[in-house]
């Protein structure tokens, strides 16, 4: 017998992401999840379009990852990483060094995406200090970005979306340039680099790094842009010895049709952040990688060490899940699966283009976005999606999906046709 889920207690005492305790939004009680389906307490099964925020790429309850965690559990679930080390971490870092762009050699294991961004920002500042640049402590980023919810990360998120005005006295001030508008399948407009060039010409003395989400901007607007922006920006940064931080927390591990989105631009960033899908969505883990040079420069600054070290750094259970997930990627055909999803989304979502309530439909890799004319009422539209047995959680004007790589043709068709029906009825 499953214990009843105490939704009332949840409503009264538990915060969910971006919610109010005074006017809570409904949270649907989940009993279990398997493959691409989330089973509600009522017994209703929903096709999950969100992969639990980009993370569950192989589907829920995967036997291989389950086994890897169980095996690790019988050895140890955790030991501190200060002064101790273990195989799950070593194996994982070997794999990360191997599959990430050539030149990324040093790995910091962090406990969440936001923390990996904090670590990347600290690496950049310490690297510049090590090179003797004492005032290079600000960042450039592009508008509509999202890099996490902690203070350092928030300070490089889109200022409007992340409500910088609320924290204006404590958030460090950074530089925001216009987001590139050329789409990946269009010609690149080189004028889009002018603002960056001008800024670095004037202010490079104050800037440690450029941070961006390569090719796909996620939670800040679900925008796709031309990879040439990244390769050209990398050259401009090099000219001024400014670092490039690629935040691949959402795009990493195949989602965009390449193992990492940086590969679309054929560059190696100086620092790369990974998270979300790294454990196949099993538990929280993230990583910040950097080049040999960045690591050496960090050790030249007064501290001599990288000043970060979380309690649960390199948690063995999380590393074991990540190792299993990366093995599944290596031996599976994620590349074909992502192509299959891309084609299915393009075809299946196309009817939405005709709808009055829709501004644009765009698909890139295994990511489908429908931009609406109006901000959607999340609670209301979620109810409609659930009537079509779908789990989709829009934000702002954006209804978007990024299915599990293993989704079948039939389930993908159910997902897209359910979206078309729901939006048609609006
Ligand atoms: C989700 C996300 C983060 C933050 O990761 P958390 O694990 O939620 O802290 C940072 N950057 C990008 C691009 C993300 O998509």
XYZ file of N, CA and C in Angstrom, residues 154-309:
468
model
N 23.287 34.748 -10.334
C 22.165 35.643 -10.612
C 22.656 36.952 -11.242
N 23.838 37.376 -10.831
C 24.374 38.650 -11.329
C 24.766 38.582 -12.804
N 24.801 37.374 -13.394
C 25.039 37.265 -14.833
C 23.796 36.740 -15.570
N 22.670 36.608 -14.858
C 21.398 36.259 -15.507
C 20.785 37.511 -16.120
N 19.859 37.317 -17.048
C 19.160 38.465 -17.632
C 18.620 39.352 -16.509
N 18.962 40.646 -16.531
C 18.601 41.524 -15.408
C 17.091 41.675 -15.204
N 16.320 41.553 -16.262
C 14.872 41.717 -16.131
C 14.237 40.439 -15.588
N 14.541 39.310 -16.245
C 13.994 38.019 -15.801
C 14.333 37.696 -14.356
N 15.577 37.995 -13.964
C 15.976 37.593 -12.614
C 15.851 38.744 -11.627
N 15.137 39.788 -12.055
C 14.731 40.870 -11.148
C 15.890 41.469 -10.372
N 16.909 41.906 -11.110
C 18.065 42.500 -10.446
C 17.684 43.688 -9.562
N 16.564 44.344 -9.913
C 16.185 45.526 -9.135
C 15.917 45.167 -7.669
N 15.438 43.927 -7.434
C 15.177 43.494 -6.057
C 16.447 43.481 -5.212
N 17.574 43.194 -5.861
C 18.827 42.989 -5.121
C 19.872 44.012 -5.540
N 19.406 45.176 -5.993
C 20.332 46.080 -6.679
C 21.523 46.506 -5.821
N 21.345 46.540 -4.489
C 22.467 46.995 -3.663
C 23.515 45.916 -3.421
N 23.141 44.679 -3.556
C 24.120 43.624 -3.236
C 24.629 42.851 -4.445
N 23.897 42.895 -5.561
C 24.385 42.151 -6.727
C 25.579 42.873 -7.341
N 26.665 42.126 -7.597
C 27.769 42.761 -8.311
C 27.310 43.251 -9.684
N 27.813 44.404 -10.121
C 27.389 44.961 -11.412
C 28.254 44.370 -12.532
N 27.607 43.799 -13.514
C 28.320 43.232 -14.650
C 27.909 43.923 -15.940
N 28.494 43.495 -17.051
C 28.200 44.112 -18.351
C 27.270 43.209 -19.162
N 26.190 43.779 -19.663
C 25.234 43.013 -20.479
C 25.232 43.523 -21.905
N 25.473 42.646 -22.857
C 25.401 43.052 -24.259
C 24.163 42.409 -24.894
N 23.739 42.975 -26.013
C 22.565 42.438 -26.707
C 22.811 40.984 -27.090
N 21.771 40.175 -26.997
C 21.896 38.774 -27.409
C 21.949 38.707 -28.931
N 22.775 37.809 -29.481
C 22.829 37.667 -30.944
C 21.459 37.281 -31.507
N 21.135 37.845 -32.685
C 19.826 37.580 -33.273
C 19.887 36.592 -34.436
N 21.064 36.464 -35.079
C 21.164 35.509 -36.195
C 20.863 34.102 -35.689
N 19.952 33.430 -36.382
C 19.595 32.075 -35.956
C 20.595 31.070 -36.524
N 20.662 29.882 -35.900
C 21.682 28.916 -36.320
C 21.622 28.568 -37.808
N 20.440 28.597 -38.409
C 20.326 28.178 -39.816
C 20.349 29.374 -40.777
N 20.629 30.582 -40.261
C 20.712 31.766 -41.131
C 22.179 32.152 -41.333
N 22.419 33.165 -42.187
C 23.764 33.723 -42.274
C 24.047 34.502 -41.001
N 25.299 34.496 -40.597
C 25.648 35.230 -39.387
C 25.927 36.697 -39.712
N 25.337 37.580 -38.929
C 25.557 39.007 -39.110
C 26.710 39.461 -38.189
N 27.850 39.737 -38.789
C 29.050 40.049 -37.995
C 28.928 41.320 -37.164
N 27.966 42.167 -37.531
C 27.751 43.393 -36.728
C 27.356 43.055 -35.288
N 26.863 41.837 -35.100
C 26.447 41.440 -33.750
C 27.619 41.374 -32.777
N 28.843 41.455 -33.299
C 30.015 41.402 -32.427
C 30.518 42.790 -32.042
N 29.981 43.821 -32.702
C 30.502 45.172 -32.491
C 30.452 45.600 -31.030
N 29.340 45.292 -30.382
C 29.173 45.739 -28.998
C 30.244 45.113 -28.096
N 30.500 43.833 -28.307
C 31.529 43.145 -27.517
C 32.904 43.753 -27.784
N 33.197 43.992 -29.071
C 34.496 44.583 -29.426
C 34.687 45.918 -28.726
N 33.664 46.770 -28.815
C 33.745 48.112 -28.212
C 33.944 48.018 -26.708
N 33.167 47.134 -26.101
C 33.217 47.002 -24.649
C 34.610 46.568 -24.191
N 35.168 45.556 -24.868
C 36.476 45.066 -24.432
C 37.559 46.106 -24.691
N 37.398 46.862 -25.789
C 38.340 47.937 -26.071
C 38.396 48.925 -24.910
N 37.202 49.254 -24.398
C 37.117 50.280 -23.350
C 37.386 49.743 -21.954
N 36.843 48.568 -21.667
C 36.765 48.135 -20.269
C 37.462 46.822 -19.948
N 38.330 46.333 -20.833
C 38.915 45.014 -20.567
C 39.683 44.973 -19.241
N 40.114 46.128 -18.750
C 40.839 46.151 -17.469
C 39.980 45.719 -16.286
N 38.653 45.775 -16.485
C 37.756 45.432 -15.372
C 37.102 44.061 -15.544
N 37.417 43.385 -16.637
C 36.637 42.197 -16.997
C 37.471 40.928 -16.908
N 36.913 39.935 -16.197
C 37.616 38.654 -16.071
C 37.232 37.711 -17.214
N 35.935 37.670 -17.554
C 35.496 36.659 -18.521
C 34.172 37.039 -19.173
N 33.952 36.427 -20.316
C 32.634 36.438 -20.960
C 31.978 35.103 -20.613
N 30.759 35.155 -20.091
C 30.041 33.907 -19.801
C 28.798 33.850 -20.670
N 28.575 32.704 -21.294
C 27.370 32.538 -22.109
C 26.955 31.077 -22.169
N 25.691 30.880 -22.546
C 25.187 29.539 -22.848
C 25.369 29.357 -24.355
N 26.215 28.423 -24.782
C 26.460 28.296 -26.211
C 25.228 27.850 -27.014
N 24.922 28.578 -28.050
C 23.896 28.281 -29.071
C 22.448 28.281 -28.558
N 22.208 27.684 -27.394
C 20.846 27.663 -26.860
C 20.809 28.388 -25.521
N 20.046 29.469 -25.475
C 19.796 30.114 -24.184
C 18.553 29.460 -23.590
N 18.687 28.923 -22.387
C 17.599 28.137 -21.804
C 16.590 28.972 -21.048
N 16.610 28.848 -19.720
C 15.560 29.410 -18.876
C 15.414 30.933 -18.981
N 16.350 31.608 -19.637
C 16.228 33.061 -19.798
C 15.440 33.458 -21.037
N 14.985 32.504 -21.835
C 14.215 32.882 -23.017
C 14.083 31.810 -24.100
N 14.723 30.671 -23.924
C 14.649 29.575 -24.911
C 14.917 30.114 -26.321
N 16.102 30.762 -26.467
C 16.496 31.322 -27.753
C 17.650 30.514 -28.362
N 17.629 30.383 -29.692
C 18.711 29.692 -30.402
C 19.480 30.736 -31.216
N 20.793 30.705 -31.197
C 21.553 31.697 -31.968
C 22.734 31.065 -32.687
N 23.344 31.839 -33.576
C 24.342 31.315 -34.501
C 25.665 30.972 -33.803
N 26.193 29.755 -34.030
C 27.449 29.358 -33.391
C 28.634 30.267 -33.742
N 28.547 30.936 -34.902
C 29.671 31.791 -35.282
C 29.851 32.941 -34.293
N 28.772 33.326 -33.632
C 28.912 34.356 -32.587
C 29.928 33.888 -31.548
N 29.868 32.612 -31.217
C 30.724 32.081 -30.150
C 32.178 31.996 -30.606
N 32.399 31.470 -31.829
C 33.791 31.343 -32.279
C 34.423 32.722 -32.448
N 33.648 33.693 -32.979
C 34.190 35.042 -33.151
C 34.406 35.709 -31.791
N 33.460 35.521 -30.870
C 33.608 36.111 -29.536
C 34.842 35.542 -28.837
N 35.084 34.255 -29.059
C 36.266 33.617 -28.455
C 37.547 34.301 -28.937
N 37.625 34.582 -30.259
C 38.835 35.253 -30.779
C 38.985 36.647 -30.191
N 37.864 37.367 -30.105
C 37.927 38.729 -29.547
C 38.407 38.671 -28.100
N 37.863 37.744 -27.339
C 38.273 37.597 -25.938
C 39.764 37.292 -25.840
N 40.242 36.397 -26.700
C 41.663 36.028 -26.660
C 42.565 37.237 -26.868
N 42.117 38.110 -27.795
C 42.878 39.307 -28.095
C 43.137 40.136 -26.833
N 42.125 40.149 -25.926
C 42.239 40.954 -24.702
C 42.569 40.099 -23.473
N 42.876 38.821 -23.698
C 43.144 37.893 -22.590
C 41.985 37.829 -21.586
N 40.774 37.882 -22.139
C 39.562 37.693 -21.343
C 39.154 36.229 -21.537
N 38.731 35.577 -20.456
C 38.368 34.155 -20.564
C 36.960 33.980 -21.133
N 36.730 32.821 -21.726
C 35.370 32.467 -22.148
C 34.875 31.319 -21.269
N 33.740 31.558 -20.600
C 33.092 30.507 -19.805
C 31.876 30.021 -20.585
N 31.855 28.735 -20.928
C 30.681 28.166 -21.595
C 29.826 27.463 -20.551
N 28.634 27.964 -20.339
C 27.701 27.317 -19.414
C 26.888 26.301 -20.213
N 27.310 25.038 -20.131
C 26.653 23.945 -20.876
C 25.779 23.106 -19.953
N 25.311 23.724 -18.877
C 24.523 22.971 -17.900
C 23.248 22.423 -18.544
N 22.623 23.216 -19.417
C 21.410 22.730 -20.112
C 21.762 22.034 -21.421
N 22.764 22.554 -22.146
C 23.024 22.070 -23.505
C 23.901 20.819 -23.548
N 24.617 20.528 -22.461
C 25.587 19.439 -22.476
C 24.961 18.062 -22.616
N 25.785 17.094 -22.991
C 25.396 15.688 -23.086
C 24.358 15.413 -24.172
N 24.547 16.073 -25.315
C 23.838 15.652 -26.532
C 22.576 16.405 -26.900
N 22.039 17.205 -26.007
C 20.710 17.792 -26.213
C 20.586 18.568 -27.531
N 21.668 19.232 -27.954
C 21.568 20.075 -29.165
C 21.999 19.353 -30.439
N 22.260 18.047 -30.333
C 22.694 17.305 -31.524
C 24.205 17.116 -31.581
N 24.934 17.809 -30.716
C 26.369 17.566 -30.516
C 26.511 17.185 -29.049
N 27.594 16.482 -28.703
C 27.765 16.114 -27.289
C 27.774 17.384 -26.431
N 28.496 18.423 -26.915
C 28.445 19.728 -26.243
C 28.186 20.804 -27.283
N 27.429 21.825 -26.915
C 27.024 22.839 -27.889
C 28.218 23.625 -28.425
N 29.315 23.704 -27.634
C 30.534 24.365 -28.105
C 31.045 23.746 -29.406
N 30.734 22.460 -29.611
C 31.209 21.783 -30.819
C 30.579 22.377 -32.077
N 29.394 22.978 -31.961
C 28.805 23.659 -33.126
C 29.728 24.790 -33.586
N 30.444 25.396 -32.624
C 31.332 26.518 -32.943
C 32.781 26.063 -33.046
N 33.015 24.789 -32.818
C 34.364 24.205 -32.875
C 35.375 24.961 -32.023
N 34.989 25.264 -30.810
C 35.926 25.943 -29.913
C 36.069 25.167 -28.606
N 37.169 25.417 -27.924
C 37.317 24.982 -26.537
C 37.227 26.228 -25.670
N 36.253 26.298 -24.791
C 36.207 27.447 -23.887
C 37.321 27.317 -22.854
N 37.630 28.394 -22.143
C 38.633 28.299 -21.085
C 38.075 27.560 -19.875
N 36.763 27.745 -19.664
C 36.085 27.123 -18.529
C 34.723 26.629 -19.020
N 34.310 25.448 -18.568
C 33.003 24.916 -18.976
C 32.241 24.400 -17.751
N 30.949 24.763 -17.689
C 30.104 24.282 -16.595
C 29.173 23.188 -17.107
N 29.069 22.106 -16.345
C 28.173 21.002 -16.686
C 27.264 20.698 -15.499
N 26.087 20.192 -15.772
C 25.181 19.836 -14.676
C 24.002 19.061 -15.224
N 22.819 19.419 -14.786
C 21.545 18.841 -15.227
C 21.613 17.365 -15.646
N 21.923 17.055 -16.923
C 21.838 15.660 -17.385
C 23.026 14.804 -16.954
N 23.963 15.362 -16.208
C 25.214 14.635 -15.934
C 24.973 13.300 -15.229
N 23.974 13.226 -14.339
C 23.677 11.947 -13.669
C 22.477 11.244 -14.304
N 22.097 11.658 -15.503
C 20.881 11.109 -16.102
C 19.645 11.537 -15.317
N 19.794 12.613 -14.550
C 18.653 13.141 -13.797
C 18.374 12.389 -12.509
N 19.357 11.630 -12.019
C 19.125 10.836 -10.814
C 19.338 11.614 -9.530
N 20.387 12.415 -9.498
C 20.624 13.217 -8.301
C 21.476 14.405 -8.679
N 21.651 15.291 -7.700
C 22.313 16.536 -8.036
C 23.828 16.357 -8.087
N 24.404 16.848 -9.187
C 25.851 16.847 -9.369
C 26.154 17.814 -10.505
N 27.304 18.443 -10.452
C 27.708 19.349 -11.525
C 29.221 19.349 -11.599
N 29.761 19.954 -12.640
C 31.214 19.989 -12.780
C 31.625 21.279 -13.455
N 32.787 21.789 -13.068
C 33.396 22.922 -13.760
C 34.748 22.457 -14.260
N 34.936 22.514 -15.570
C 36.223 22.109 -16.142
C 36.990 23.339 -16.604
N 38.318 23.263 -16.583
C 39.102 24.362 -17.139
C 40.355 23.823 -17.819
N 41.022 24.704 -18.536
C 42.239 24.309 -19.243
C 43.408 24.257 -18.261
N 44.451 23.592 -18.691
C 45.702 23.523 -17.938
C 46.201 24.933 -17.590
N 46.144 25.839 -18.594
C 46.658 27.192 -18.407
C 45.884 27.930 -17.314
N 44.561 27.843 -17.366
C 43.744 28.511 -16.351
C 44.103 27.967 -14.973
N 44.237 26.654 -14.870
C 44.563 26.040 -13.566
C 45.928 26.515 -13.064
N 46.900 26.599 -13.975
C 48.240 27.066 -13.577
C 48.191 28.507 -13.104
N 47.453 29.352 -13.850
C 47.365 30.771 -13.481
C 46.681 30.942 -12.129
N 45.665 30.122 -11.869
C 44.982 30.187 -10.567
C 45.998 29.952 -9.446
N 46.904 29.020 -9.658
C 47.856 28.695 -8.596
C 48.920 29.788 -8.422
N 48.975 30.735 -9.373
C 49.910 31.861 -9.252
C 49.372 32.997 -8.386
N 48.061 32.994 -8.088
C 47.533 34.125 -7.309
C 47.878 33.930 -5.833
N 47.728 34.988 -5.044
C 48.220 34.970 -3.659
C 47.742 33.761 -2.867
N 46.452 33.410 -3.027
C 45.907 32.283 -2.274
C 46.643 30.991 -2.652
N 47.037 30.892 -3.904
C 47.757 29.699 -4.355
C 46.863 28.506 -4.625
N 45.631 28.586 -4.153
C 44.688 27.465 -4.312
C 43.361 27.997 -4.837
N 42.549 27.121 -5.385
C 41.197 27.507 -5.777
C 40.325 27.485 -4.526
N 39.743 28.644 -4.205
C 39.070 28.793 -2.918
C 37.632 28.288 -2.959
N 37.451 26.994 -3.022
C 36.108 26.429 -2.989
C 36.182 24.968 -2.561
N 35.183 24.479 -1.837
C 35.198 23.078 -1.397
C 33.938 22.669 -0.676
